[in-house]
XYZ file of C-alpha atoms in Angstrom:
611
model
C 101.613 104.289 103.759
C 99.207 103.320 106.527
C 96.755 105.702 108.175
C 97.326 105.868 111.923
C 95.284 107.394 114.732
C 96.736 107.957 118.198
C 94.051 108.129 120.886
C 95.214 109.767 124.120
C 93.132 109.663 127.292
C 95.266 111.993 129.467
C 97.390 115.128 129.192
C 100.517 113.009 129.591
C 99.162 110.772 126.865
C 98.852 113.744 124.508
C 102.463 114.733 125.184
C 103.607 111.173 124.538
C 101.419 110.962 121.440
C 103.159 113.988 119.974
C 106.480 112.237 120.392
C 105.490 108.994 118.715
C 103.481 110.597 115.898
C 106.785 111.593 114.291
C 107.295 107.858 113.637
C 104.044 107.752 111.656
C 104.067 110.439 108.925
C 100.394 109.941 108.072
C 98.873 110.086 111.541
C 96.231 111.871 113.580
C 96.352 112.561 117.325
C 92.974 112.817 119.061
C 91.998 113.250 122.694
C 88.996 113.864 124.922
C 91.266 116.357 126.732
C 91.355 119.918 125.451
C 94.857 120.352 124.121
C 96.259 122.534 121.363
C 98.386 119.662 120.058
C 95.489 117.213 119.656
C 92.260 117.104 117.688
C 89.437 117.213 120.253
C 86.795 114.455 120.332
C 83.677 114.199 122.521
C 84.259 110.551 123.439
C 86.382 107.651 122.262
C 83.294 105.515 121.669
C 81.672 108.114 119.444
C 84.916 108.659 117.537
C 85.383 104.947 116.851
C 81.758 104.548 115.793
C 82.453 106.784 112.823
C 86.175 106.201 112.248
C 87.153 102.649 113.251
C 87.373 101.457 109.626
C 89.109 104.629 108.455
C 92.485 103.720 109.939
C 94.943 100.854 109.471
C 96.498 101.384 112.899
C 94.958 102.496 116.205
C 97.344 103.386 119.032
C 95.695 103.888 122.431
C 97.584 105.767 125.149
C 96.025 105.069 128.536
C 94.605 102.165 130.511
C 94.356 98.842 128.664
C 90.772 98.467 129.929
C 89.720 101.630 128.065
C 91.230 100.244 124.886
C 89.551 96.849 125.218
C 86.103 98.235 126.007
C 86.375 100.781 123.186
C 87.207 98.277 120.443
C 85.010 95.384 121.617
C 82.027 96.318 119.468
C 84.094 96.863 116.314
C 86.614 94.047 115.982
C 85.586 91.187 113.672
C 88.460 88.876 112.665
C 92.203 88.961 112.156
C 91.801 89.066 108.391
C 90.191 92.519 108.455
C 90.845 94.109 111.851
C 93.301 97.015 111.968
C 96.457 96.853 114.053
C 95.591 97.907 117.610
C 98.254 98.833 120.143
C 97.953 100.091 123.713
C 100.546 101.890 125.834
C 100.521 103.524 129.255
C 100.833 107.306 129.386
C 104.248 107.102 131.067
C 105.630 105.225 128.081
C 106.842 102.217 130.061
C 104.982 99.431 128.243
C 103.697 99.085 124.674
C 101.390 96.131 124.035
C 100.166 94.552 120.817
C 96.425 94.016 121.364
C 94.758 92.969 118.099
C 95.990 91.839 114.677
C 99.533 91.193 115.780
C 100.584 89.378 112.621
C 98.321 90.152 109.662
C 97.689 93.738 110.727
C 101.287 94.288 111.757
C 100.568 95.273 115.368
C 103.553 93.300 116.672
C 105.989 95.092 114.390
C 104.446 98.467 115.190
C 104.679 97.694 118.911
C 108.402 97.010 118.556
C 108.836 100.194 116.513
C 107.150 102.373 119.146
C 109.037 100.709 121.993
C 112.347 101.314 120.240
C 111.455 104.958 119.599
C 110.706 105.811 123.239
C 112.771 103.243 125.126
C 109.761 101.257 126.349
C 109.209 97.535 126.923
C 107.410 95.864 124.023
C 104.767 93.407 125.200
C 104.153 90.671 122.624
C 102.046 87.659 123.538
C 101.772 85.691 120.273
C 103.469 82.327 120.690
C 105.468 82.322 117.463
C 107.019 85.700 118.313
C 107.889 84.625 121.834
C 109.541 81.472 120.505
C 111.140 83.428 117.667
C 109.758 81.038 115.070
C 107.947 81.795 111.817
C 104.582 83.541 111.871
C 102.971 81.226 109.330
C 100.053 83.560 108.663
C 102.333 86.370 107.471
C 104.953 84.534 105.406
C 102.964 84.695 102.167
C 102.513 88.454 102.344
C 106.090 88.976 103.502
C 107.627 87.250 100.493
C 104.980 87.759 97.822
C 103.799 84.148 97.797
C 100.303 82.756 97.465
C 99.098 80.312 100.065
C 97.029 77.128 100.190
C 96.448 74.538 102.888
C 94.899 71.085 103.191
C 93.708 71.783 106.749
C 92.301 74.662 108.748
C 94.954 77.346 109.177
C 94.375 77.561 112.926
C 95.072 73.818 113.201
C 98.293 74.219 111.214
C 99.454 77.161 113.317
C 98.649 75.217 116.483
C 100.789 72.290 115.326
C 103.664 74.617 114.534
C 103.663 76.754 117.675
C 103.426 73.562 119.726
C 106.641 72.450 118.071
C 105.244 69.357 116.390
C 107.660 67.652 114.016
C 107.681 69.633 110.792
C 109.117 68.893 107.358
C 110.089 71.916 105.268
C 110.198 71.267 101.526
C 111.849 73.840 99.269
C 111.276 73.245 95.554
C 112.416 76.735 94.594
C 114.875 79.330 95.835
C 114.208 82.992 96.460
C 114.592 85.543 99.238
C 111.934 83.789 101.291
C 113.441 80.322 101.079
C 116.848 81.740 102.018
C 115.215 83.217 105.124
C 113.560 79.896 106.014
C 116.831 78.009 105.588
C 118.641 80.417 107.866
C 115.959 80.467 110.589
C 114.932 76.800 110.629
C 113.457 75.832 114.037
C 115.051 72.901 115.818
C 111.855 70.844 115.511
C 111.873 71.121 111.690
C 113.921 69.327 109.031
C 114.644 70.690 105.587
C 114.232 68.795 102.293
C 114.676 69.599 98.625
C 112.926 66.528 97.219
C 109.415 65.467 98.211
C 110.162 61.789 97.612
C 112.967 61.836 100.182
C 110.582 62.768 103.033
C 109.358 60.022 105.343
C 106.022 61.682 106.110
C 105.259 59.168 108.868
C 107.913 60.930 110.953
C 106.158 64.313 110.773
C 102.981 66.044 111.904
C 103.134 68.923 109.410
C 104.528 69.588 105.945
C 105.353 73.146 104.879
C 106.265 73.482 101.220
C 107.494 76.435 99.187
C 106.681 75.102 95.791
C 105.095 75.488 92.372
C 103.631 72.010 92.768
C 100.598 70.538 94.560
C 101.242 67.863 97.161
C 98.865 65.487 98.888
C 99.765 63.829 102.173
C 98.147 62.157 105.155
C 99.338 65.033 107.335
C 98.336 68.704 107.029
C 100.162 70.495 104.211
C 100.728 74.252 104.137
C 101.922 75.340 100.704
C 103.408 78.673 99.715
C 103.422 79.288 95.979
C 105.877 81.795 94.507
C 104.643 82.949 91.102
C 107.302 81.358 88.925
C 105.420 79.512 86.164
C 105.083 81.000 82.679
C 102.352 79.459 80.542
C 102.632 79.646 76.754
C 99.502 78.958 74.740
C 98.051 78.751 71.259
C 94.425 78.058 70.371
C 91.685 77.863 67.768
C 90.137 81.253 67.137
C 87.194 82.041 69.471
C 87.708 79.035 71.719
C 85.173 79.105 74.538
C 86.596 80.863 77.652
C 85.003 78.482 80.157
C 86.217 75.418 78.305
C 89.737 76.781 77.945
C 89.882 77.641 81.643
C 88.649 74.193 82.655
C 91.153 72.552 80.319
C 94.093 74.562 81.660
C 93.132 73.835 85.263
C 92.770 70.140 84.443
C 96.158 70.046 82.706
C 97.882 71.679 85.662
C 96.175 69.243 88.027
C 97.435 66.306 85.946
C 100.959 67.697 86.118
C 100.585 68.458 89.857
C 101.349 72.122 89.181
C 99.781 74.874 91.283
C 97.524 77.335 89.513
C 98.580 79.890 92.132
C 102.182 79.642 90.896
C 101.360 81.011 87.420
C 103.093 84.322 86.717
C 102.206 85.046 83.063
C 100.142 83.837 80.122
C 101.880 84.243 76.769
C 101.002 83.781 73.104
C 101.580 85.205 69.624
C 100.553 88.802 68.891
C 97.771 87.820 66.478
C 96.035 86.452 69.586
C 96.170 89.772 71.440
C 92.364 90.015 71.328
C 91.564 86.353 72.000
C 88.745 86.611 74.538
C 89.492 83.257 76.205
C 93.151 84.175 76.848
C 92.233 87.595 78.183
C 89.572 86.096 80.466
C 91.961 83.426 81.772
C 94.631 86.014 82.578
C 92.072 88.156 84.391
C 90.795 85.156 86.333
C 94.342 84.328 87.445
C 95.274 87.955 88.059
C 98.365 87.730 85.831
C 99.468 89.628 82.704
C 98.662 88.355 79.211
C 101.748 88.901 77.055
C 101.957 88.528 73.288
C 105.035 88.285 71.079
C 105.767 88.927 67.427
C 106.556 86.049 65.100
C 110.128 87.312 64.849
C 110.544 87.205 68.636
C 109.057 83.712 68.895
C 111.377 82.440 66.178
C 114.422 83.382 68.271
C 113.653 80.471 70.588
C 114.990 76.924 70.184
C 111.963 74.735 70.886
C 111.594 71.012 71.483
C 108.545 70.470 69.284
C 108.556 72.753 66.214
C 105.515 72.558 63.948
C 105.498 72.943 60.179
C 101.728 73.402 60.299
C 102.047 76.387 62.632
C 104.857 77.742 60.443
C 102.656 77.591 57.361
C 99.784 79.380 59.112
C 101.497 81.886 61.394
C 105.096 82.064 60.219
C 106.516 80.595 63.438
C 107.833 77.180 64.398
C 106.155 77.365 67.801
C 103.695 79.468 69.763
C 103.196 77.827 73.161
C 106.732 76.563 73.778
C 108.404 79.692 72.398
C 106.102 82.017 74.364
C 106.784 80.122 77.598
C 110.549 80.335 77.033
C 110.427 84.035 76.163
C 108.307 84.954 79.164
C 110.448 82.993 81.596
C 113.897 83.698 80.201
C 114.586 79.993 80.639
C 116.203 77.778 78.024
C 114.313 74.678 79.116
C 110.673 73.763 79.507
C 109.055 72.358 82.612
C 106.165 71.060 80.490
C 106.581 70.495 76.759
C 103.765 71.352 74.351
C 100.512 69.530 75.005
C 97.800 69.443 72.333
C 94.321 69.417 73.834
C 90.825 69.313 72.348
C 88.025 70.860 74.437
C 84.412 69.547 74.378
C 83.372 71.949 71.588
C 85.969 70.404 69.285
C 88.263 73.423 69.298
C 91.904 72.973 70.226
C 94.616 74.641 72.203
C 98.230 74.005 73.082
C 99.968 74.645 76.374
C 103.611 74.640 77.472
C 105.131 75.793 80.757
C 108.537 77.121 81.790
C 109.794 78.212 85.189
C 111.757 81.311 86.169
C 115.392 80.164 85.941
C 116.252 82.202 89.060
C 113.828 80.044 91.042
C 115.377 76.741 90.014
C 117.532 75.042 92.621
C 120.772 74.463 90.748
C 124.361 75.614 90.623
C 125.027 79.337 90.517
C 127.967 81.700 90.717
C 127.581 84.721 93.000
C 129.996 87.562 92.311
C 130.098 89.199 95.725
C 131.461 92.610 96.604
C 133.546 91.948 99.717
C 133.809 95.586 100.724
C 136.921 97.742 101.162
C 138.795 95.576 103.659
C 137.146 95.500 107.063
C 135.514 92.052 107.250
C 132.486 93.594 108.997
C 131.824 95.858 105.999
C 130.669 93.058 103.728
C 126.913 93.280 103.081
C 124.525 91.045 105.007
C 123.595 89.252 101.781
C 127.264 88.828 100.891
C 128.064 87.386 104.319
C 125.147 84.965 104.074
C 126.422 83.735 100.710
C 129.935 83.243 102.086
C 128.419 81.293 104.994
C 126.557 78.905 102.681
C 128.949 78.666 99.686
C 130.475 75.362 98.619
C 133.397 77.052 96.844
C 134.879 80.466 97.653
C 137.476 82.131 95.429
C 139.122 85.299 96.670
C 142.153 87.407 95.781
C 144.223 87.345 98.965
C 146.125 90.506 98.098
C 142.915 92.530 97.907
C 140.521 90.786 100.284
C 141.232 90.089 103.982
C 141.346 86.426 104.888
C 139.014 87.192 107.837
C 136.046 87.316 105.458
C 136.626 83.680 104.517
C 136.340 82.748 108.195
C 132.560 83.087 107.722
C 132.650 79.986 105.484
C 131.152 76.684 106.604
C 133.729 74.095 107.621
C 133.150 71.847 104.592
C 133.552 74.660 102.036
C 136.512 74.809 99.637
C 138.268 78.166 100.059
C 140.943 79.130 97.514
C 143.133 82.192 97.161
C 143.064 83.083 93.461
C 146.028 85.473 93.583
C 148.385 82.913 92.028
C 145.806 81.379 89.676
C 145.193 82.254 86.038
C 141.676 83.064 84.891
C 141.565 79.720 83.094
C 142.482 77.852 86.280
C 139.805 79.702 88.217
C 137.148 78.920 85.608
C 138.127 75.229 85.550
C 137.728 75.021 89.325
C 134.375 76.797 89.193
C 133.158 74.513 86.386
C 134.019 71.444 88.469
C 131.869 72.672 91.355
C 129.165 73.999 89.041
C 128.715 70.509 87.581
C 127.977 69.302 91.129
C 125.211 71.871 91.601
C 127.223 73.903 94.103
C 126.961 77.520 95.208
C 130.125 79.298 94.098
C 131.136 82.660 95.541
C 133.671 84.802 93.721
C 134.728 87.470 96.206
C 135.686 90.796 94.632
C 137.298 93.661 96.518
C 135.192 96.761 97.132
C 132.241 96.857 94.753
C 132.452 94.556 91.694
C 131.353 97.339 89.343
C 134.472 99.468 89.995
C 137.758 98.059 88.626
C 136.489 94.608 89.490
C 137.702 92.771 86.336
C 134.422 90.852 86.302
C 133.520 91.529 82.657
C 135.939 88.884 81.375
C 134.562 86.377 83.889
C 130.937 87.086 82.939
C 131.782 86.676 79.252
C 133.008 83.150 79.964
C 130.011 82.383 82.172
C 127.713 83.496 79.338
C 129.551 81.355 76.806
C 129.379 78.305 79.054
C 125.745 78.865 80.041
C 126.595 79.233 83.729
C 124.058 81.125 85.835
C 125.486 83.981 87.878
C 124.489 87.173 89.599
C 126.176 90.103 91.315
C 125.907 91.256 94.911
C 127.105 94.875 95.295
C 129.610 95.853 97.954
C 130.936 98.954 99.680
C 133.623 100.613 97.566
C 136.873 101.921 99.042
C 135.841 105.453 98.057
C 132.820 105.117 100.352
C 134.994 103.739 103.146
C 137.343 106.675 102.540
C 134.505 109.146 103.059
C 133.676 107.423 106.328
C 137.302 107.454 107.533
C 137.660 111.105 106.581
C 134.317 111.928 108.234
C 133.366 113.678 105.035
C 130.362 113.975 102.776
C 131.663 114.039 99.221
C 128.727 116.124 97.984
C 128.169 119.532 99.595
C 125.134 121.719 98.723
C 126.083 124.595 96.417
C 129.781 123.604 96.530
C 130.160 120.209 94.824
C 127.432 117.824 93.702
C 129.446 115.428 91.570
C 131.801 112.568 92.379
C 134.194 111.287 89.711
C 135.628 107.789 90.065
C 138.641 107.350 87.806
C 142.294 106.397 87.550
C 145.456 107.833 86.091
C 147.041 106.718 82.836
C 149.569 104.082 83.849
C 150.280 100.832 82.006
C 146.672 100.870 80.854
C 146.027 104.099 78.914
C 142.907 106.187 79.484
C 140.359 106.854 76.734
C 141.108 110.180 75.048
C 137.979 111.833 76.470
C 138.787 110.750 80.045
C 142.124 112.474 80.611
C 142.557 113.637 84.213
C 143.226 117.242 83.255
C 139.977 117.326 81.268
C 137.885 115.896 84.116
C 139.587 118.270 86.562
C 137.759 121.133 84.842
C 134.612 120.129 86.764
C 136.313 120.582 90.156
C 134.219 117.674 91.427
C 135.259 115.385 94.267
C 137.690 113.107 92.451
C 138.410 109.602 93.704
C 141.486 108.351 91.893
C 142.232 104.640 92.019
C 145.338 102.646 91.030
C 147.515 105.713 90.552
C 149.961 106.019 93.459
C 152.927 105.078 91.247
C 152.216 108.047 88.951
C 151.326 110.530 91.704
C 153.551 113.279 90.245
C 151.799 113.090 86.868
C 148.373 113.022 88.574
C 149.275 116.089 90.622
C 150.450 118.038 87.575
C 147.292 117.295 85.609
C 144.957 118.194 88.466
C 146.762 121.472 89.161
C 145.746 122.678 85.715
C 142.287 123.377 87.170
C 142.287 122.786 90.947
C 143.877 125.376 93.243
C 147.187 124.279 94.831
C 145.612 124.418 98.307
C 142.697 122.127 97.357
C 142.303 119.500 100.118
C 143.737 116.087 99.277
C 143.650 112.760 101.124
C 145.779 109.720 100.408
C 144.467 106.486 101.917
C 146.448 103.257 102.020
C 144.422 100.073 102.553
C 141.465 102.038 103.840
C 139.449 100.166 106.552
C 142.102 97.411 106.847
C 143.846 96.852 110.186
C 146.991 98.536 108.827
C 145.126 101.492 107.310
C 147.161 104.681 106.815
C 145.601 108.082 106.042
C 147.478 111.199 105.013
C 145.849 114.576 104.367
C 147.226 117.772 102.962
C 146.978 120.018 99.929
C 147.043 119.081 96.271
C 150.428 120.741 95.728
C 151.923 118.204 98.179
C 150.297 115.045 96.740
C 153.397 113.566 95.089
C 155.491 114.317 98.157
C 152.985 112.574 100.482
C 153.020 109.453 98.320
C 156.809 109.448 97.924
C 157.730 110.078 101.557
C 155.375 107.365 102.822
C 156.379 104.881 100.119
C 152.788 104.261 99.049
C 152.209 102.048 96.009
C 149.496 99.400 95.785
C 145.955 99.608 97.295
C 146.232 103.388 97.611
C 143.316 105.725 96.929
C 143.632 109.462 96.309
C 140.725 111.830 97.053
C 140.814 115.444 95.835
C 138.238 118.178 96.356
C 136.742 120.880 98.537
C 134.346 118.394 100.152
C 137.080 116.760 102.242
C 136.420 117.775 105.836
C 133.863 120.438 104.860
C 131.328 121.478 107.510
C 129.038 124.071 105.922
C 126.067 124.624 103.624
C 123.036 122.998 105.264
C 120.893 120.627 103.232
C 117.245 121.490 102.602
C 116.188 117.954 103.577
C 115.669 118.646 107.292
C 114.917 122.344 107.071
C 111.679 123.305 108.892
C 110.521 125.132 105.751
C 111.097 122.165 103.451
C 108.094 119.866 102.870
C 108.334 116.384 101.420
C 106.552 113.028 101.389
C 107.113 112.328 105.089
C 106.643 115.888 106.255
C 103.838 117.387 104.189
C 102.531 119.828 106.775
C 99.044 118.417 106.150
C 97.104 116.776 108.981
C 94.675 113.872 108.758
C 91.067 114.650 109.555
C 88.527 112.449 111.285
C 84.894 112.036 110.314
C 82.641 114.276 112.380
């Protein structure tokens, strides 16, 4: 959490400062004006002389000239300067003055402007053009950065819209952002050899490799490489380091992309390995012989087995650390100048590899706008989309790109679905399996994941909004009420699929929690009878048919009338039953926003300046 000082030059500025300080939990308000709501200072110049380096953010309220003259003697460069913002004491304009990107002044300016309804004044070219701020991308996405030219020259080329090639060797959150926000003067590539560099003025690469070109190259290196190593005892640290750097250079792999160093546990105290890990700023991980022997390696060694009881150290350690089944660099045996030897193997994070993947996406309860942003982005970029038309609105598939294959799986068997997915997987496609609500709740994804595991298909899950959450929204209810009910039970009645013995409805009803009962409209009478064993007959109940869909129907009443509500309205499929005192409740205030309640963002403690 950053330390912020708000410097007000007028009484109106102090009043405004007290409004915006609520946006900065760890902040100090100072003023040369005597005011009970501000810490008094003799002069701004004297205050900054002692405190300029004590704060990450300085917000001036007053004339811009005062701000500029006050900071002139203290600012040094954008790498170290704090974020400096200036605003007039009427709150009409908020301007980013210094350290707009690296210090975050631009973002803070927008935050303040939004909080008080002011006009944000941003003058950095990339922000005005709404293109990438190249000097902040590394920090934003956790990458390391290198460049073959001066960074100012590279930024100048980019903000002047010179032809730019974007190379993406990996995939992560950052590359997804770059793909989605590609400027019109840039072209995207996934293979370096396919780029005609003569057509471009700048190459930006998100990569674990090192590229040389006749044009400036800005490289961002996600830490995705896992290095496995073995060595002669007491190998010289400087010689090992030089050898590793040389090997990576030969393979055109970036040292900055290394994520871990791994070896066997008998090497836990090997000075050269420890020193190398410290030099790279990465963890040194060791594994037992039993763990290493779980890996299928390309180059097993009988010699290593006879000495250490393992078929491999370097290759197995690289595979274990990465979680990958394949190596990027197989074992290399190297002799350093002293005559001692070491081995090295490298594997890459499998999640970073650009290849086929299945995304199991929670589509939300029904309203197409209630899919998550990440889920929508995946639907927009998927090559194959499978969805159950009876449970998921067709409108969600309208987000798909025009060349995507979109199939309704309602009439397909699991085997037919898997065959279709395998066909696209073999082509390296992105496959989206849309699941209603949230995949973790009655999503039937376990059987799919079992097959994916057996076939070695990569997949991941994107959570969605469940129908019980949409129900709470439609009912304008909070399902947990202080000192009344603090537990939510998600369950179903015993229909064709029996319930486990310890999950009978009448047993769970003992808790009198907010119960969300799925897939049970056809046995409403039985559900009602079981719940009445412990809930009072007048307990609030809500029955929601296709909640959040265009044809949504909501019925409320008392538990004693549940079966009647379901019967009279002929409710069967896609019906959710909610039972509990929390429905429609409007009492029992939370401690969270109580004036007496202190927490991380409201500690009651004020910052102090140096005197």
